[in-house]
mmCIF file of C-alpha atoms in Angstrom:
data_model
loop_
_atom_site.group_PDB
_atom_site.id
_atom_site.type_symbol
_atom_site.label_atom_id
_atom_site.label_comp_id
_atom_site.label_asym_id
_atom_site.label_seq_id
_atom_site.Cartn_x
_atom_site.Cartn_y
_atom_site.Cartn_z
ATOM 1 C CA MET W 586 -1.276 10.360 -3.378
ATOM 2 C CA GLU W 587 1.079 9.522 -6.206
ATOM 3 C CA LYS W 588 0.101 7.883 -9.501
ATOM 4 C CA PHE W 589 2.650 5.787 -11.396
ATOM 5 C CA SER W 590 2.792 3.685 -14.534
ATOM 6 C CA ILE W 591 5.002 0.646 -15.045
ATOM 7 C CA LEU W 592 4.627 -1.398 -18.233
ATOM 8 C CA ASN W 593 1.248 0.251 -18.938
ATOM 9 C CA ASN W 594 -0.024 -0.761 -15.514
ATOM 10 C CA TYR W 595 -1.232 2.199 -13.437
ATOM 11 C CA PHE W 596 -1.071 2.210 -9.680
ATOM 12 C CA PHE W 597 -1.454 4.635 -6.794
ATOM 13 C CA THR W 598 0.490 4.870 -3.578
ATOM 14 C CA ILE W 599 -0.636 6.557 -0.398
ATOM 15 C CA LEU W 600 0.845 6.887 3.052
ATOM 16 C CA ILE W 601 -1.610 6.774 5.964
ATOM 17 C CA HIS W 602 -0.272 8.054 9.284
ATOM 18 C CA VAL W 603 -1.577 6.326 12.430
ATOM 19 C CA ASN W 604 -0.888 6.416 16.166
ATOM 20 C CA GLU W 605 -0.402 2.661 16.400
ATOM 21 C CA GLN W 606 -0.635 -0.448 14.248
ATOM 22 C CA ILE W 607 -4.227 -1.419 13.390
ATOM 23 C CA ASP W 608 -5.495 -4.834 14.502
ATOM 24 C CA ASP W 609 -5.600 -7.349 11.621
ATOM 25 C CA LYS W 610 -9.348 -7.850 11.892
ATOM 26 C CA TYR W 611 -9.957 -4.109 11.241
ATOM 27 C CA ILE W 612 -7.262 -3.383 8.657
ATOM 28 C CA LYS W 613 -9.375 -4.018 5.545
ATOM 29 C CA GLU W 614 -12.109 -1.653 6.707
ATOM 30 C CA PHE W 615 -9.535 0.944 7.765
ATOM 31 C CA ILE W 616 -7.762 0.946 4.394
ATOM 32 C CA CYS W 617 -11.006 0.960 2.376
ATOM 33 C CA SER W 618 -12.304 3.907 4.399
ATOM 34 C CA ASN W 619 -9.107 5.867 3.786
ATOM 35 C CA LEU W 620 -9.244 5.135 0.056
ATOM 36 C CA GLN W 621 -12.846 6.360 -0.056
ATOM 37 C CA LEU W 622 -11.856 9.567 1.744
ATOM 38 C CA LYS W 623 -9.256 10.194 -0.960
ATOM 39 C CA ASN W 624 -11.758 9.378 -3.755
ATOM 40 C CA ILE W 625 -9.740 6.370 -4.902
ATOM 41 C CA SER W 626 -11.819 3.599 -6.406
ATOM 42 C CA TYR W 627 -10.690 0.248 -5.055
ATOM 43 C CA LYS W 628 -13.328 -2.140 -6.399
ATOM 44 C CA HIS W 629 -11.942 -4.598 -8.951
ATOM 45 C CA LYS W 630 -8.413 -3.506 -8.103
ATOM 46 C CA TYR W 631 -5.515 -5.118 -6.256
ATOM 47 C CA ILE W 632 -4.488 -3.609 -2.937
ATOM 48 C CA TYR W 633 -1.227 -4.254 -1.111
ATOM 49 C CA TYR W 634 -0.171 -2.633 2.133
ATOM 50 C CA SER W 635 2.616 -2.685 4.656
ATOM 51 C CA TYR W 636 3.053 -1.110 8.063
ATOM 52 C CA VAL W 637 6.158 1.064 8.415
ATOM 53 C CA GLU W 638 6.901 1.000 12.126
ATOM 54 C CA GLN W 639 9.512 3.770 12.048
ATOM 55 C CA LEU W 640 6.950 6.184 10.533
ATOM 56 C CA ASN W 641 3.822 4.860 12.293
ATOM 57 C CA SER W 642 2.253 4.692 8.849
ATOM 58 C CA TYR W 643 0.693 2.310 6.383
ATOM 59 C CA GLN W 644 2.025 2.332 2.859
ATOM 60 C CA VAL W 645 -0.805 1.341 0.499
ATOM 61 C CA PHE W 646 -0.523 0.374 -3.183
ATOM 62 C CA VAL W 647 -3.625 0.187 -5.403
ATOM 63 C CA PHE W 648 -3.073 -1.561 -8.750
ATOM 64 C CA GLU W 649 -5.301 -1.606 -11.821
ATOM 65 C CA LYS W 650 -4.001 -5.044 -12.845
ATOM 66 C CA ASN W 651 -1.897 -7.678 -11.169
ATOM 67 C CA ASP W 652 0.211 -8.920 -14.070
ATOM 68 C CA PHE W 653 3.745 -8.281 -12.849
ATOM 69 C CA VAL W 654 5.778 -9.290 -9.824
ATOM 70 C CA LEU W 655 6.397 -6.863 -6.971
ATOM 71 C CA LEU W 656 9.648 -6.641 -5.094
ATOM 72 C CA PHE W 657 9.418 -5.570 -1.472
ATOM 73 C CA LEU W 658 12.520 -4.985 0.597
ATOM 74 C CA ASP W 659 12.036 -6.246 4.128
ATOM 75 C CA ASN W 660 15.205 -4.722 5.470
ATOM 76 C CA ILE W 661 18.060 -2.623 4.195
ATOM 77 C CA ASN W 662 21.167 -3.411 6.194
ATOM 78 C CA GLY W 663 23.766 -0.765 6.968
ATOM 79 C CA ASP W 664 26.327 -2.716 4.968
ATOM 80 C CA GLY W 665 24.403 -2.185 1.709
ATOM 81 C CA LEU W 666 22.922 -5.691 1.571
ATOM 82 C CA TYR W 667 19.218 -6.154 0.923
ATOM 83 C CA THR W 668 17.037 -8.833 2.457
#
């Protein structure tokens, strides 16, 4: 678990390794359970996640506040262009 601060907004990131992608109807429970196991409070916080297929992992972000815009890169092409 890593803790960061951007513009006085604290957030945590964790990487959860899995064998396969979790079904959408179970993902909320799965992520909340993993946060509890790591003693990360998630009530009244903002949670974002993404599945990283190459790593068979979920990347989870837990924010204290949601007052700035996030930039997620969907794909980094070999030619240096971002999408």
